[in-house]
Short mmCIF file of C-alpha atoms and ligand atoms in Angstrom, two decimals:
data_model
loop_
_atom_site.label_atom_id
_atom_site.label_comp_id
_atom_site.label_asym_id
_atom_site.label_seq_id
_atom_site.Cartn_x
_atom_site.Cartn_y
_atom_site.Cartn_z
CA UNK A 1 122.45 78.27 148.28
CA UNK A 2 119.50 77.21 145.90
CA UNK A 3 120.47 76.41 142.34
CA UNK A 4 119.22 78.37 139.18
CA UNK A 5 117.48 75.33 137.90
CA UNK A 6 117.35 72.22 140.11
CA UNK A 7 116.02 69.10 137.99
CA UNK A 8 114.65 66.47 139.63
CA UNK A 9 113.64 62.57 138.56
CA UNK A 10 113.24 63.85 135.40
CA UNK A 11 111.13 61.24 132.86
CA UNK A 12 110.50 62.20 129.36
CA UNK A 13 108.75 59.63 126.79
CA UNK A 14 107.72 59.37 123.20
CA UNK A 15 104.87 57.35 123.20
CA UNK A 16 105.59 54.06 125.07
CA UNK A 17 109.69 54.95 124.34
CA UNK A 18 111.08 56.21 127.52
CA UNK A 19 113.62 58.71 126.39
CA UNK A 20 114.87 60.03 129.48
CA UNK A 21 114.57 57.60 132.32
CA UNK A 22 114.90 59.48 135.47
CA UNK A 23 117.36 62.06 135.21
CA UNK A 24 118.63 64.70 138.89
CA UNK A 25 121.00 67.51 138.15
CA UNK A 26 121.31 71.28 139.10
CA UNK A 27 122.67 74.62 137.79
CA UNK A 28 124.10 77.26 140.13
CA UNK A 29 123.65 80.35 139.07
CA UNK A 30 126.92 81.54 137.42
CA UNK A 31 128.13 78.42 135.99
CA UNK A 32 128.54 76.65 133.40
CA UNK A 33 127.33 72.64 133.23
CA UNK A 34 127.51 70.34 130.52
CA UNK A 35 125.30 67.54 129.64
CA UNK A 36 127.36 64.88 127.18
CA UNK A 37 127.16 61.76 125.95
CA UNK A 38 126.61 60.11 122.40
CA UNK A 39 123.74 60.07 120.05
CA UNK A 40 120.67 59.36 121.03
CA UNK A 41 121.31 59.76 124.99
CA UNK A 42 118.20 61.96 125.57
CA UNK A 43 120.41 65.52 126.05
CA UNK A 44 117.58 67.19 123.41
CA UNK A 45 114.65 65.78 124.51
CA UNK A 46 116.00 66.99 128.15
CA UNK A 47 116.75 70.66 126.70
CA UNK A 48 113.09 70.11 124.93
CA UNK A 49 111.46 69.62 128.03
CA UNK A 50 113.10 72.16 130.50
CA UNK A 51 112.09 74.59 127.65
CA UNK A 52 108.01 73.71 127.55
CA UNK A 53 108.16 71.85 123.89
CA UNK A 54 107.64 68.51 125.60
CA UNK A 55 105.91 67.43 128.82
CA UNK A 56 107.48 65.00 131.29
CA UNK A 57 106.00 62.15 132.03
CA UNK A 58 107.13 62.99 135.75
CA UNK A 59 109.46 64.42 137.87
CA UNK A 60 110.23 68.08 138.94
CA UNK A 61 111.42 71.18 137.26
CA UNK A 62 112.39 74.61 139.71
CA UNK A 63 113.50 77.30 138.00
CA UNK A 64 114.25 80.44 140.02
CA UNK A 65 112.25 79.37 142.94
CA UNK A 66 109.56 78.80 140.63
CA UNK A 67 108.13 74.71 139.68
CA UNK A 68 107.96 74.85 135.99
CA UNK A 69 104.85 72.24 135.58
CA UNK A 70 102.48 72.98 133.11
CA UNK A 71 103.85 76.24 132.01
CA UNK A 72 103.80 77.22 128.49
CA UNK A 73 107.07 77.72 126.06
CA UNK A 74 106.59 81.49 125.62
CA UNK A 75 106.04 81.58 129.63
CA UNK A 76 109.54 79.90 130.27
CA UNK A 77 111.38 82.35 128.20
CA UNK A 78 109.37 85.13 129.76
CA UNK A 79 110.78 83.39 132.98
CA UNK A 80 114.47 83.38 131.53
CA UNK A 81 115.34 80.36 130.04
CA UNK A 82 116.16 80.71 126.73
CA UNK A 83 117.19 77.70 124.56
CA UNK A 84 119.18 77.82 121.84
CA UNK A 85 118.28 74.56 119.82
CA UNK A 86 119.63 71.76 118.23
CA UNK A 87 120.22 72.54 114.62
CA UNK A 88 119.89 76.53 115.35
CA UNK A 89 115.79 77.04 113.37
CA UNK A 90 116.53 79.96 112.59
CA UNK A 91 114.80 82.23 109.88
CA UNK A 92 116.72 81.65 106.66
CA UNK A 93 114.84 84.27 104.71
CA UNK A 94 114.52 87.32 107.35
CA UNK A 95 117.85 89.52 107.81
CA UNK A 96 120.11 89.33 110.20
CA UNK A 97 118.44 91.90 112.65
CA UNK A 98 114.98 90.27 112.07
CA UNK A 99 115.80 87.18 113.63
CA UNK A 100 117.86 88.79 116.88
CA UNK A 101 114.45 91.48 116.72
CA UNK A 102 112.61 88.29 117.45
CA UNK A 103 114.53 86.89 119.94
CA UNK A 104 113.23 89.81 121.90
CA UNK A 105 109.23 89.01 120.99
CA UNK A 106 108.63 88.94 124.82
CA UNK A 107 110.24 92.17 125.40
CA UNK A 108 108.19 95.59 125.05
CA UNK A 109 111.47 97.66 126.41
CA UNK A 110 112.05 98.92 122.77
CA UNK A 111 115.39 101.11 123.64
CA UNK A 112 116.33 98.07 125.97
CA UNK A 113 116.06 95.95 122.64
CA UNK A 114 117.92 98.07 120.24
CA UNK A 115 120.81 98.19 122.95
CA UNK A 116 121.57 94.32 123.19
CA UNK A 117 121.14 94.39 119.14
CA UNK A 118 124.07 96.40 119.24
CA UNK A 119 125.94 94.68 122.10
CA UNK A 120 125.31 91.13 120.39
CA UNK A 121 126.70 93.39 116.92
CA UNK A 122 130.15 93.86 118.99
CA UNK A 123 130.15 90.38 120.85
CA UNK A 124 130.06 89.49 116.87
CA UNK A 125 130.78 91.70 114.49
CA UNK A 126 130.23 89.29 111.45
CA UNK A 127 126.72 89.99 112.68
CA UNK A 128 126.93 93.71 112.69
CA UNK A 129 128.37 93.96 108.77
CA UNK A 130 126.08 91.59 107.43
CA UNK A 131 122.88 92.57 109.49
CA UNK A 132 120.70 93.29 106.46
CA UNK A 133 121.19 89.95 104.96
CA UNK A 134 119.05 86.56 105.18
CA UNK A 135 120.25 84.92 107.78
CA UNK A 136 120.27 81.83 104.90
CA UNK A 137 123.58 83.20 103.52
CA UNK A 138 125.51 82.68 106.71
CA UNK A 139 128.49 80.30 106.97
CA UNK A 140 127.27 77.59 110.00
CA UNK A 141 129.37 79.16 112.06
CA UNK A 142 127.62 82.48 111.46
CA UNK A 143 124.09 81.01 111.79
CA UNK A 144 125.44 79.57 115.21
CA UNK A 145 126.73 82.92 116.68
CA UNK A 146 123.11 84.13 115.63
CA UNK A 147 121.07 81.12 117.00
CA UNK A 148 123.58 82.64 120.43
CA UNK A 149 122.55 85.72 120.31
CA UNK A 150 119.19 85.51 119.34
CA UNK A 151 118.33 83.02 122.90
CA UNK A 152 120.58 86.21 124.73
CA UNK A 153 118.13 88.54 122.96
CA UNK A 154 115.03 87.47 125.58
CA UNK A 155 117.61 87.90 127.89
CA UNK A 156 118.07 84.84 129.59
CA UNK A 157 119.11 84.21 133.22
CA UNK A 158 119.76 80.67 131.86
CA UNK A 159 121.41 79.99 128.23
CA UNK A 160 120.22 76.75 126.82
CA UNK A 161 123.12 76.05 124.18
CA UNK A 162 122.55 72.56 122.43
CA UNK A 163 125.05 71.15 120.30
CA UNK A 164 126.38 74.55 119.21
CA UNK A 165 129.72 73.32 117.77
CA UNK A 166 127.71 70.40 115.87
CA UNK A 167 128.77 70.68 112.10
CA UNK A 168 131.73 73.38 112.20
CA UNK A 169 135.36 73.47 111.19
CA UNK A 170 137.71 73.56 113.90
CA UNK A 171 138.56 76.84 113.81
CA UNK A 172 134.66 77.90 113.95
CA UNK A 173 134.26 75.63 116.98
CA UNK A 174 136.92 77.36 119.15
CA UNK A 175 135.57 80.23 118.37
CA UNK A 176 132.31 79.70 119.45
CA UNK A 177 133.67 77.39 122.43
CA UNK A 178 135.52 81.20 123.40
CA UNK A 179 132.51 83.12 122.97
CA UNK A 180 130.57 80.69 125.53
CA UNK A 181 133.66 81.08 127.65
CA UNK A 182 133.08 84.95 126.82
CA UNK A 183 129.47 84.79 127.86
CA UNK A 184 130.41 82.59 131.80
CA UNK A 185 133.09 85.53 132.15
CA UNK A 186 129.97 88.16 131.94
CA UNK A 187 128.12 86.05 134.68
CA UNK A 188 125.90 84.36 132.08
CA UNK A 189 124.75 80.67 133.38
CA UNK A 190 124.58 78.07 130.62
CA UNK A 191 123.26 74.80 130.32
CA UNK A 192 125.66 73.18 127.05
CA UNK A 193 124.86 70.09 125.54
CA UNK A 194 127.85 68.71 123.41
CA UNK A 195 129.13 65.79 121.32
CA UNK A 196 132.34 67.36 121.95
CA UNK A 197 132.81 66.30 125.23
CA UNK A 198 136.74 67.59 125.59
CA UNK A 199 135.60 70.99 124.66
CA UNK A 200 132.59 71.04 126.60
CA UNK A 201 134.42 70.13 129.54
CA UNK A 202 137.22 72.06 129.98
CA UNK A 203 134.61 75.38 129.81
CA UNK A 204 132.20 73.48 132.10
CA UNK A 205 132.16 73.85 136.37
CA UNK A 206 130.40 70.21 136.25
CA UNK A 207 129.52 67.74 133.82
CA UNK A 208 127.13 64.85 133.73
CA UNK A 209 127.87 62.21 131.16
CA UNK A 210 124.05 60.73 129.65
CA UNK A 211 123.93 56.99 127.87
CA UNK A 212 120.23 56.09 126.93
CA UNK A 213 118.32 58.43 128.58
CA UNK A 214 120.06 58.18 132.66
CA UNK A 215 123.72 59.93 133.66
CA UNK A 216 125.71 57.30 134.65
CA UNK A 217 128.76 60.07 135.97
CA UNK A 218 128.60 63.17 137.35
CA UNK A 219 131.36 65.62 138.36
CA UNK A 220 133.30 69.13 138.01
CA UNK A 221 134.42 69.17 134.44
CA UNK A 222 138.07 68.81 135.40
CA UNK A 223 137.25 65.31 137.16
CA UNK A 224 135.12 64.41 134.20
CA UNK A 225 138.40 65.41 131.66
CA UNK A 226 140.60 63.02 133.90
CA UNK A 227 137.91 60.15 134.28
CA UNK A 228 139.18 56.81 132.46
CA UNK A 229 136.39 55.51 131.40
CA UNK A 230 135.26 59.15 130.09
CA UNK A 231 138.18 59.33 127.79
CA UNK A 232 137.85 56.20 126.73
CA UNK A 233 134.35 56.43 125.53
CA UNK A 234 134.31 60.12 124.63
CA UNK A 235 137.36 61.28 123.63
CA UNK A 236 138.48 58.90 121.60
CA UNK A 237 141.49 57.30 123.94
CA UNK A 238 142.26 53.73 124.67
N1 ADP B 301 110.39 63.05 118.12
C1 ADP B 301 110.79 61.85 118.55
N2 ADP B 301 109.97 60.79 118.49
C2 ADP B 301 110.36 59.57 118.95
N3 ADP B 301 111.55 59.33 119.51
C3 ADP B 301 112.42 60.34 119.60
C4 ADP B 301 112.09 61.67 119.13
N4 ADP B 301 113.15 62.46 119.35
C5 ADP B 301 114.09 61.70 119.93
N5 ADP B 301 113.65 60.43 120.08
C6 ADP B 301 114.41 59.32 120.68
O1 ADP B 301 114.71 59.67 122.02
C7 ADP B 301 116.01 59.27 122.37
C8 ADP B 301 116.82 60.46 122.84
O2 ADP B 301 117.00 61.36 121.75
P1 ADP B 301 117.65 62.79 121.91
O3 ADP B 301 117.09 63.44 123.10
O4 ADP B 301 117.53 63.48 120.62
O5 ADP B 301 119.17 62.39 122.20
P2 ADP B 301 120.51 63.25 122.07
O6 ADP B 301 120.16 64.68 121.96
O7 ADP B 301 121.28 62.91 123.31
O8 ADP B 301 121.20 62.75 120.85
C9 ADP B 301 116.59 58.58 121.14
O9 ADP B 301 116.40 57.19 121.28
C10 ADP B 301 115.75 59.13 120.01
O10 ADP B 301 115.67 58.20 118.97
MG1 MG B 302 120.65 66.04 120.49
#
């Protein structure tokens, strides 16, 4: 079976600052695969570049039989692979609805797009009741559930999620950790990036753990959670 995404030898740079340094992995449909590690390992600037905002210095991209090289942002999404970023961007002064309605810029299936509004209302109601609002007066929480559903809103055959639990209270990070759990259980393949590596990989199939721009260990997210030198480093055991 060929993966969803296969990602191969990946090198990203900034200028002379190699930021990702050569980096393999894949993503069978269906599953869910985490990419952790601490600050500054290259996870976003990996997301960035699988998503068209950044080119790679080399290396090779397939996404659903398809070599991604050269193609343009709006052309990946059209594609499927939606990416819900780093610090959510979303559109603090357009409602609710506005924002998920342009998740969906791509689409022209107009009843098609009214029906996932609706479906994202009930996968979060918080959504539904406050739909007319800027999405500015949302807890974090809420702006993450929207960042969510506004990446489903193109509707993805890949879900991009990076760092989706950065910056919430507990109880706001399990429930967006359920909702991703939610989303695998519908057949939805996701790509999450996460500083929370215990949370990230008890959801995940298979993890690889980044430092400085290479993943130094690989494996299903179970081996990962038993790994030594994993919870040492990540989740805060000695
Ligand atoms: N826009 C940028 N310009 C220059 N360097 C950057 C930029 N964004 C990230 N970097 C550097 O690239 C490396 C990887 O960053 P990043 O991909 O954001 O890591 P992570 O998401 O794992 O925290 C870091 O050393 C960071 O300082
Ligand atoms: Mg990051």
């Amino acid at each position: 079976m060929t993966a969803l995404l296969e990602v191969e030898d990946l090198r990203v740079a900034y200028g002379k600052i190699e930021a990702v340094k050569g980096i393999s992995f894949s993503v069978e449909a269906g599953s869910v695969v985490t990419l952790i590690g601490t600050n500054g390992a290259g996870k976003t600037t990996t997301l960035r570049t699988l998503s068209g905002l950044l080119k790679p210095v080399s290396g090779h991209i397939r996404f659903n039989g398809k070599v991604l090289r050269g193609y343009r942002a709006d052309r990946i999404v059209a594609l499927g692979l939606a990416h819900s970023p780093e610090g959510r961007h979303l559109f603090p002064r357009m409602t609710i609805e506005d924002n998920l309605r342009l998740g969906a810029y791509l689409r022209t299936d107009r009843e098609g797009i009214d029906k996932d509004i609706q479906r994202y209302y009930e996968l979060f109601p918080i959504l539904g009741e406050r739909r007319k609002q800027t999405s500015g007066t949302l807890s974090g929480g809420e702006q993450q559930m929207l960042a969510m559903a506004r990446a489903l809103m193109s509707r993805p055959k890949l879900l991009m999620l990076d760092e989706p639990s950065m910056g919430l209270s507990p109880i706001m990070m399990q429930k967006i950790m359920s909702t991703i759990a939610e989303l695998k259980g519908q057949g939805m393949t996701i790509l999450l990036v996460e500083q929370n590596a215990q949370a990230a990989l008890r959801l995940a199939d298979h993890g690889h753990v980044m430092e400085v721009g290479k993943i130094v260990l690989s494996g299903t997210g179970d081996d990962l959670l038993h790994d030594e030198s994993v919870r040492k480093a990540y989740l805060g055991e000695d």
